[in-house]
Tab-separated table of C-alpha atoms and ligand atoms in Angstrom:
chain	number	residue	atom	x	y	z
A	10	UNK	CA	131.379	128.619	110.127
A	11	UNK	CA	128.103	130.885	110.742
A	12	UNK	CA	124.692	128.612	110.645
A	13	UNK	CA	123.382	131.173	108.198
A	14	UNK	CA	126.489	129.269	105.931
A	15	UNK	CA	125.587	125.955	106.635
A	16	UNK	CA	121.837	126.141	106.601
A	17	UNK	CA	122.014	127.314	102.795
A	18	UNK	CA	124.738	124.714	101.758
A	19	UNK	CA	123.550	123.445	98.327
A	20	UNK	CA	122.732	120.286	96.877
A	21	UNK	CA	124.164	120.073	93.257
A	22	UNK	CA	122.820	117.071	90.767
A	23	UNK	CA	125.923	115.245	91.346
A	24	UNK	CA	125.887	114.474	94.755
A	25	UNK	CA	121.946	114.490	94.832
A	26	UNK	CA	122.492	111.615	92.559
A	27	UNK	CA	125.306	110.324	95.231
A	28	UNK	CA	122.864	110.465	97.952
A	29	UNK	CA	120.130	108.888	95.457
A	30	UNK	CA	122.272	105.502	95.272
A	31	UNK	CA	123.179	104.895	98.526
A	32	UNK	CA	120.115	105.607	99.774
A	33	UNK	CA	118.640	103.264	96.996
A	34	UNK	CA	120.995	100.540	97.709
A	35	UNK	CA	120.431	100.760	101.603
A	36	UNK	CA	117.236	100.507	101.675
A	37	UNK	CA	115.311	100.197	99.130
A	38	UNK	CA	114.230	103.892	98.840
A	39	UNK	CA	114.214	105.276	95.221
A	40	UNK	CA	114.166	108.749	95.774
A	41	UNK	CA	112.955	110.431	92.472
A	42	UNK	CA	114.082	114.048	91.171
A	43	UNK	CA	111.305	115.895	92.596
A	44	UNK	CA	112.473	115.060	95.753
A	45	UNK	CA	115.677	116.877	95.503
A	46	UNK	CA	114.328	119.954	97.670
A	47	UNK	CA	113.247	117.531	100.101
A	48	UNK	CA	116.108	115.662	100.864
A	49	UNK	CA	118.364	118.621	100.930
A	50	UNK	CA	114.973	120.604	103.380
A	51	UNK	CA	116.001	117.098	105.692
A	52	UNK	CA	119.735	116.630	105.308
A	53	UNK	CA	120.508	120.176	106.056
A	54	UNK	CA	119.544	119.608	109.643
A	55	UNK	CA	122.247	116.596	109.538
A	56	UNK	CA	124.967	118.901	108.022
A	57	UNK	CA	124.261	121.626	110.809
A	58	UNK	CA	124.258	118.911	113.575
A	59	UNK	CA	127.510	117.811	112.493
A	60	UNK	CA	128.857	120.988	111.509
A	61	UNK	CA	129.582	120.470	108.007
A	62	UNK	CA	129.676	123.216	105.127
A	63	UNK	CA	128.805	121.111	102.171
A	64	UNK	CA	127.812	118.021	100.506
A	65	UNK	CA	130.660	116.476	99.622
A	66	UNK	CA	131.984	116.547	103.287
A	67	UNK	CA	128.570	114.554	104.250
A	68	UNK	CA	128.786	112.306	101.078
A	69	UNK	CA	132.411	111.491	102.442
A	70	UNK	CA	131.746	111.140	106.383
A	71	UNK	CA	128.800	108.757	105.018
A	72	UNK	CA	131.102	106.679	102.567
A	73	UNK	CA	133.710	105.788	105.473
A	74	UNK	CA	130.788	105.838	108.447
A	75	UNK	CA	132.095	102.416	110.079
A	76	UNK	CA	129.941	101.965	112.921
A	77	UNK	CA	126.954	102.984	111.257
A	78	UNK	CA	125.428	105.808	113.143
A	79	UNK	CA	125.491	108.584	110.530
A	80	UNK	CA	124.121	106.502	108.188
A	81	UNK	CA	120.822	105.576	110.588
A	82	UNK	CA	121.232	108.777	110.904
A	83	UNK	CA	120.589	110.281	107.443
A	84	UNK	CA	118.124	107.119	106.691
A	85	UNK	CA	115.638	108.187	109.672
A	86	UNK	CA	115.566	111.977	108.305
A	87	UNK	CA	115.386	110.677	104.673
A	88	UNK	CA	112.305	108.344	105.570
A	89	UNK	CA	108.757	109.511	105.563
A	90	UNK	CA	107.278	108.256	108.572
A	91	UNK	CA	103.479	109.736	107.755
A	92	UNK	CA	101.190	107.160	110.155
A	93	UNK	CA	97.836	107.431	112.455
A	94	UNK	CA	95.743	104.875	114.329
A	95	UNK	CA	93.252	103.029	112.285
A	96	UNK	CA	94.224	104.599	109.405
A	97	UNK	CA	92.468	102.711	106.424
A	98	UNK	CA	90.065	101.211	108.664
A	99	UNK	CA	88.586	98.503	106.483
A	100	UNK	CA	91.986	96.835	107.119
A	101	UNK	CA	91.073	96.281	110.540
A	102	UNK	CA	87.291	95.666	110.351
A	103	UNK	CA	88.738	92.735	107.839
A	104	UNK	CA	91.181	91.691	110.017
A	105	UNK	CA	88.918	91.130	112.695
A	106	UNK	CA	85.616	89.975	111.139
A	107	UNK	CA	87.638	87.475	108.992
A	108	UNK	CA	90.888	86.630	109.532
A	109	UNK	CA	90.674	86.566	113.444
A	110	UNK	CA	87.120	85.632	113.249
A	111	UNK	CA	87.876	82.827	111.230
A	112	UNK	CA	91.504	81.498	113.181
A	113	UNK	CA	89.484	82.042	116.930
A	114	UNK	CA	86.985	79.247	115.062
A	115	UNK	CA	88.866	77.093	114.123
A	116	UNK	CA	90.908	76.949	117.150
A	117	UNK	CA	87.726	76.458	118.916
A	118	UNK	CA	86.601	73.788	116.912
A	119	UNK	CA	90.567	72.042	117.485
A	120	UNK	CA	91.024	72.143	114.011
A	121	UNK	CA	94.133	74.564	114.559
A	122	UNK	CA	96.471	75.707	117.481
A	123	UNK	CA	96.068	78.923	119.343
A	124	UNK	CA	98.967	80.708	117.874
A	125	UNK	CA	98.769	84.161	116.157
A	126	UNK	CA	101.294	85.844	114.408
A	127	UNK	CA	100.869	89.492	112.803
A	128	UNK	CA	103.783	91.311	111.007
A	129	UNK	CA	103.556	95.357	111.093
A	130	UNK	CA	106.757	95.549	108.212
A	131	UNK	CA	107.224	99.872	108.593
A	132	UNK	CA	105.500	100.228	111.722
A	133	UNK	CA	106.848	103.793	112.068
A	134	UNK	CA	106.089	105.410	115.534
A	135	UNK	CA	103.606	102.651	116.374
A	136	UNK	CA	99.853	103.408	115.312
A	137	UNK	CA	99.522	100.158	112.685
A	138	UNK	CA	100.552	97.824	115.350
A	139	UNK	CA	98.871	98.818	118.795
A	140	UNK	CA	95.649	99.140	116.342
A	141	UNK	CA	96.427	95.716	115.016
A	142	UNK	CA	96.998	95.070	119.076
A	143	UNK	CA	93.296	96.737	120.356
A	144	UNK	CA	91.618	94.359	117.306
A	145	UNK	CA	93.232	91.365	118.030
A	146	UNK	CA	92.148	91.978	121.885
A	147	UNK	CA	88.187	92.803	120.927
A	148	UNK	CA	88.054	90.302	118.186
A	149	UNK	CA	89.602	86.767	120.359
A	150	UNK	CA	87.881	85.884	123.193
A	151	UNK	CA	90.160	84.410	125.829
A	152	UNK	CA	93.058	85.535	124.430
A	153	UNK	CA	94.991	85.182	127.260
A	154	UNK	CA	95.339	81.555	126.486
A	155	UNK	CA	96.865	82.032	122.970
A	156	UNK	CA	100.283	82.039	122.247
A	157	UNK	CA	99.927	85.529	120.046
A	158	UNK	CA	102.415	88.283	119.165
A	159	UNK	CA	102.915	91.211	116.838
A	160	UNK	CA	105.976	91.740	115.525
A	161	UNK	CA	106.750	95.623	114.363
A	162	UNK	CA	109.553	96.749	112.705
A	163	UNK	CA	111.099	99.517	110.676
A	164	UNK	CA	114.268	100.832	109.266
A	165	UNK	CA	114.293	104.339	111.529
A	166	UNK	CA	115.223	104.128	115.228
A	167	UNK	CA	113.903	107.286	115.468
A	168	UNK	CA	110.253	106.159	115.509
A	169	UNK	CA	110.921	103.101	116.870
A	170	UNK	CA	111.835	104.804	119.807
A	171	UNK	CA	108.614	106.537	119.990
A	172	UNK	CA	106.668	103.078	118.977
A	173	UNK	CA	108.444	101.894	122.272
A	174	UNK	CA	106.900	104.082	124.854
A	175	UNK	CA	103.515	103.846	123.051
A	176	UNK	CA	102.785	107.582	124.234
A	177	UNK	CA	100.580	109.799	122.272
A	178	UNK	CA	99.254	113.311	122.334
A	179	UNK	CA	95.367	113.908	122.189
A	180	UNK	CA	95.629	115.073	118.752
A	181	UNK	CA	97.377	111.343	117.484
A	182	UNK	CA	94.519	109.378	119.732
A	183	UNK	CA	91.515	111.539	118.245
A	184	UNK	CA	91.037	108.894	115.616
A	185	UNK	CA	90.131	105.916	118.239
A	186	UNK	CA	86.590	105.832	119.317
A	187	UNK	CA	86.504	107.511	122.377
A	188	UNK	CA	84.973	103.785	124.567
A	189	UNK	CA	88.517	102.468	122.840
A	190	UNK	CA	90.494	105.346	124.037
A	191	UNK	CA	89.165	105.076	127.583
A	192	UNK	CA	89.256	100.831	127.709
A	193	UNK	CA	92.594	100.952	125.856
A	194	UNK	CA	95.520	104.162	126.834
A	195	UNK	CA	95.304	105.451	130.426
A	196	UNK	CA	95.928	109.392	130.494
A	197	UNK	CA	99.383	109.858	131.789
A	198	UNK	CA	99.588	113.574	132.446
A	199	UNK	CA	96.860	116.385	131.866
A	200	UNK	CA	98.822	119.428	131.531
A	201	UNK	CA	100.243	121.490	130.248
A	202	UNK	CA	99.352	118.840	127.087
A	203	UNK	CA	97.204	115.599	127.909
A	204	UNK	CA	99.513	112.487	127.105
A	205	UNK	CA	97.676	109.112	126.718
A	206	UNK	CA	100.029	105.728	126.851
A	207	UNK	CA	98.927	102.512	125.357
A	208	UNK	CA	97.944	100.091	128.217
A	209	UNK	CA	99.888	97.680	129.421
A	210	UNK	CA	98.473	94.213	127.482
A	211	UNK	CA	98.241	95.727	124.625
A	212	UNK	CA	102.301	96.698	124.693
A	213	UNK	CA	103.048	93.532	125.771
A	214	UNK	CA	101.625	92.026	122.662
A	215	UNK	CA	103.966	94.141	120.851
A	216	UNK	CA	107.429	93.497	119.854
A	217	UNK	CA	109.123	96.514	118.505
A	218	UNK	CA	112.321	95.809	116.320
A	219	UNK	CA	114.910	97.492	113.798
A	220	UNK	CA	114.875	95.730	110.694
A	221	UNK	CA	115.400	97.205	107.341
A	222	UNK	CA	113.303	95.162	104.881
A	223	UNK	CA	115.759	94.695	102.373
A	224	UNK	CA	118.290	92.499	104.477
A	225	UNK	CA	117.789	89.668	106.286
A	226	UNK	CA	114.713	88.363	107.921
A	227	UNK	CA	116.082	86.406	111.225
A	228	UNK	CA	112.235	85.625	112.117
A	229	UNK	CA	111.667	82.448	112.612
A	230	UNK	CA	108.017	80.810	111.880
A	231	UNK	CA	105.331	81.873	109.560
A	232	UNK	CA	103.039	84.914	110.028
A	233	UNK	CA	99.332	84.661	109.649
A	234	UNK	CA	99.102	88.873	108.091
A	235	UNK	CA	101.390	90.977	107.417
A	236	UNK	CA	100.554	94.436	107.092
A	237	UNK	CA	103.184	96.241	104.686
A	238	UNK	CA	101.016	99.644	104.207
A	239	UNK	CA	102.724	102.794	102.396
A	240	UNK	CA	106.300	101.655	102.676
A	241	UNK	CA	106.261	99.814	98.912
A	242	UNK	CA	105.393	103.344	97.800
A	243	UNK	CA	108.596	104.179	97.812
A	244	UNK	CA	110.408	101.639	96.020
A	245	UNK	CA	110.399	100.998	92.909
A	246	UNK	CA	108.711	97.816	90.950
A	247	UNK	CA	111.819	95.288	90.993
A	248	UNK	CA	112.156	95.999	95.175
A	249	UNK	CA	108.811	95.802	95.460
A	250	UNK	CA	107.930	92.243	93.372
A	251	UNK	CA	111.090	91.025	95.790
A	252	UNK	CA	109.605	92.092	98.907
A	253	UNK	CA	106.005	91.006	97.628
A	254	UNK	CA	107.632	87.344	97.187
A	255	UNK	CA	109.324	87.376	100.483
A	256	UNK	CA	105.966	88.279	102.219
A	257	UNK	CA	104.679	85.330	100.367
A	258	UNK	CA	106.872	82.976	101.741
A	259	UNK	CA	107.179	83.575	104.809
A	260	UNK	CA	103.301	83.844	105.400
A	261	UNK	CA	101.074	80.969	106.781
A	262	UNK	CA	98.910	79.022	104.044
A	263	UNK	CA	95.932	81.454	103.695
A	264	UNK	CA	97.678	84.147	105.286
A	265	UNK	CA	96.759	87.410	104.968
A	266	UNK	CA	98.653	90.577	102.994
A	267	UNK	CA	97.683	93.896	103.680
A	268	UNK	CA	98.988	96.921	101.229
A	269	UNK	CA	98.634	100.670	101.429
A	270	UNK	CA	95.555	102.355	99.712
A	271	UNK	CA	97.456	103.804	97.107
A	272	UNK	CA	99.044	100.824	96.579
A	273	UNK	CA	98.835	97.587	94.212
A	274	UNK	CA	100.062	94.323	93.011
A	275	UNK	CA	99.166	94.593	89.809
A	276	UNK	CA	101.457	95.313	87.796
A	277	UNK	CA	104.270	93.045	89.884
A	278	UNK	CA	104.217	89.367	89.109
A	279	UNK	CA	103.115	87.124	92.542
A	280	UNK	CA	101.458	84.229	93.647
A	281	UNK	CA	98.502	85.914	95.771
A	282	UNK	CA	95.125	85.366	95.266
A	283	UNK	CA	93.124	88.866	95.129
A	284	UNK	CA	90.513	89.146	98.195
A	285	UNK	CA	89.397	93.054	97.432
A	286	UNK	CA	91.375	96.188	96.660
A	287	UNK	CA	94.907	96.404	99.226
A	288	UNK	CA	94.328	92.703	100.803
A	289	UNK	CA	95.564	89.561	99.362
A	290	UNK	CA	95.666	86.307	100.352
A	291	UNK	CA	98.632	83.262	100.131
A	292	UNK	CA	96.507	80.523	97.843
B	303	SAM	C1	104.678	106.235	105.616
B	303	SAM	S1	105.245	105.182	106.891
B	303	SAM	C2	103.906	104.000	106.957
B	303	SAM	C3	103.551	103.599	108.378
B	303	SAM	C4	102.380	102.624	108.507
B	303	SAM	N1	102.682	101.365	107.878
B	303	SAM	C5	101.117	103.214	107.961
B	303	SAM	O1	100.675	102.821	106.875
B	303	SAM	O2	100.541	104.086	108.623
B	303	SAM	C6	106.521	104.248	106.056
B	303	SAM	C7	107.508	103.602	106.996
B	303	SAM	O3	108.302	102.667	106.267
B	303	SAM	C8	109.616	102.703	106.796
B	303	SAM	N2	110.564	102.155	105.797
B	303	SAM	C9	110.943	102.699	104.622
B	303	SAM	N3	111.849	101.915	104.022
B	303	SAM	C10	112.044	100.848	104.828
B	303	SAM	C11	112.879	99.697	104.769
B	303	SAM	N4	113.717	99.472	103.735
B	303	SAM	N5	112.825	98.807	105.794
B	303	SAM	C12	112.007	99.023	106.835
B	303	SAM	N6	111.193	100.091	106.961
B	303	SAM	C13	111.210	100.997	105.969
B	303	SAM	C14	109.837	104.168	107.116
B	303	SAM	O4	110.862	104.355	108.081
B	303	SAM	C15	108.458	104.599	107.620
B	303	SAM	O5	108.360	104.555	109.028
């Protein structure tokens, strides 16, 4: 079978639809019509890799795929993974003028103990959670003594991967001030590109792990934030008022949610109180 073949096999409505539900009930993903081009654009490269001609083939292989690779597989190029450091930065000046502000206080005063937990639910290649890292560093003094970790998760082992070795080009670290860049990633190689790697404390505050948020949570312990930012985009209202009332449960009284931009509770029934557009807080 020539590539020129399998590079143009085509999608029909049928097994779009196919795709559509399984990806739906995996995940949580509802992908809508308009993203027909886009998923075939994406699962091409999975047909070519495996050397399939058409759809149904891949609908099949997917259907009896009992150890689970090809279906990580198709999730991760499925998945929109779109991320950057500090991206919607009044997340982060909140997070540190209040929330950690406001925890490193009362901890001072003995009031509560010096234990922090942040959630980064769709982490993707690991921007959200080292800048959740470099704020929780500049905003606690002594942190060394606390008992604090950030958890960071997503469905696609791809990024995760990525998140892992905390290494990014110039272009991805542009967007941290340039004092951050130099207290926080040491330069790891100059040319032909220059590579920067997140320093060492700051990935050790990190705990990268798969977890695809429509299963089961095995954490144990409440969180004090969660940041769930442009991953409830994608699913639709029902998924998201379930995930909304898991994140409520399994935060800390007066814990902290933080939501995409483009995103909103409001029309989902929950239990939050509003603080100001994209953060909530448990009552
Ligand atoms: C657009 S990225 C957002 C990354 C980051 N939170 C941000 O705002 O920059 C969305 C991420 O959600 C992940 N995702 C989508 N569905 C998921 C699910 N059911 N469970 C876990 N992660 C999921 C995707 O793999 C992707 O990495």
């Amino acid at each position: 079978m020539g590539s020129a073949t399998l590079q143009s096999a085509e999608l029909t409505e049928a097994q779009f639809g196919k795709i559509k539900t399984l990806v739906k009930s995996l995940c949580g993903i509802s992908l809508g019509s308009g993203k027909k081009e886009l998923v075939k654009a994406r699962l091409n490269k999975r047909l070519r890799a495996l050397g399939l001609a058409d759809y149904d083939k891949y609908i099949n292989l997917l259907r009896h795929d009992q150890t689970g690779n090809e279906l990580t597989s198709m999730l991760d190029a499925i998945s929109t993974n779109l991320t950057s450091f500090f991206r919607e930065a009044d997340h982060f000046d909140y997070l540190g003028q209040k929330v950690l502000k406001r925890m490193a206080a009362d901890t001072a005063a003995g009031k509560t103990p010096n234990r922090l937990r942040i959630w980064s639910a769709g982490c993707s290649s690991g921007e959200e959670p080292y800048s959740i890292a470099i704020t929780v560093c500049n905003s606690i003094p002594n942190l060394k003594a606390w008992d604090a970790a950030i958890l960071a998760t997503d469905l696609s082992t791809r990024v995760l991967n990525r998140a892992k070795e905390g290494v990014y080009t110039a272009e991805r670290v542009k967007t941290v001030n340039p004092q951050l860049r130099s207290r926080c990633f040491n330069c790891i190689q100059s040319r032909p590109d220059r590579l920067y790697q997140v320093n060492e404390t700051l990935r050790s505050l990190v705990h990268f792990s798969r977890l695809n948020l429509m299963g089961d949570w095995p954490m144990r312990g409440l969180f004090d934030a969660i940041f769930c930012r442009n991953v409830m985009i994608y699913f639709d209202k029902p998924t998201q008022g379930r995930l909304v009332e898991r994140f409520w449960e399994i935060l800390a009284p007066s814990g902290t949610l933080f939501i995409g931009h483009s995103e909103s509770l409001t029309s989902l029934r929950h239990h939050f109180r509003y603080i100001q557009p994209t953060v909530y807080e448990k009552a």
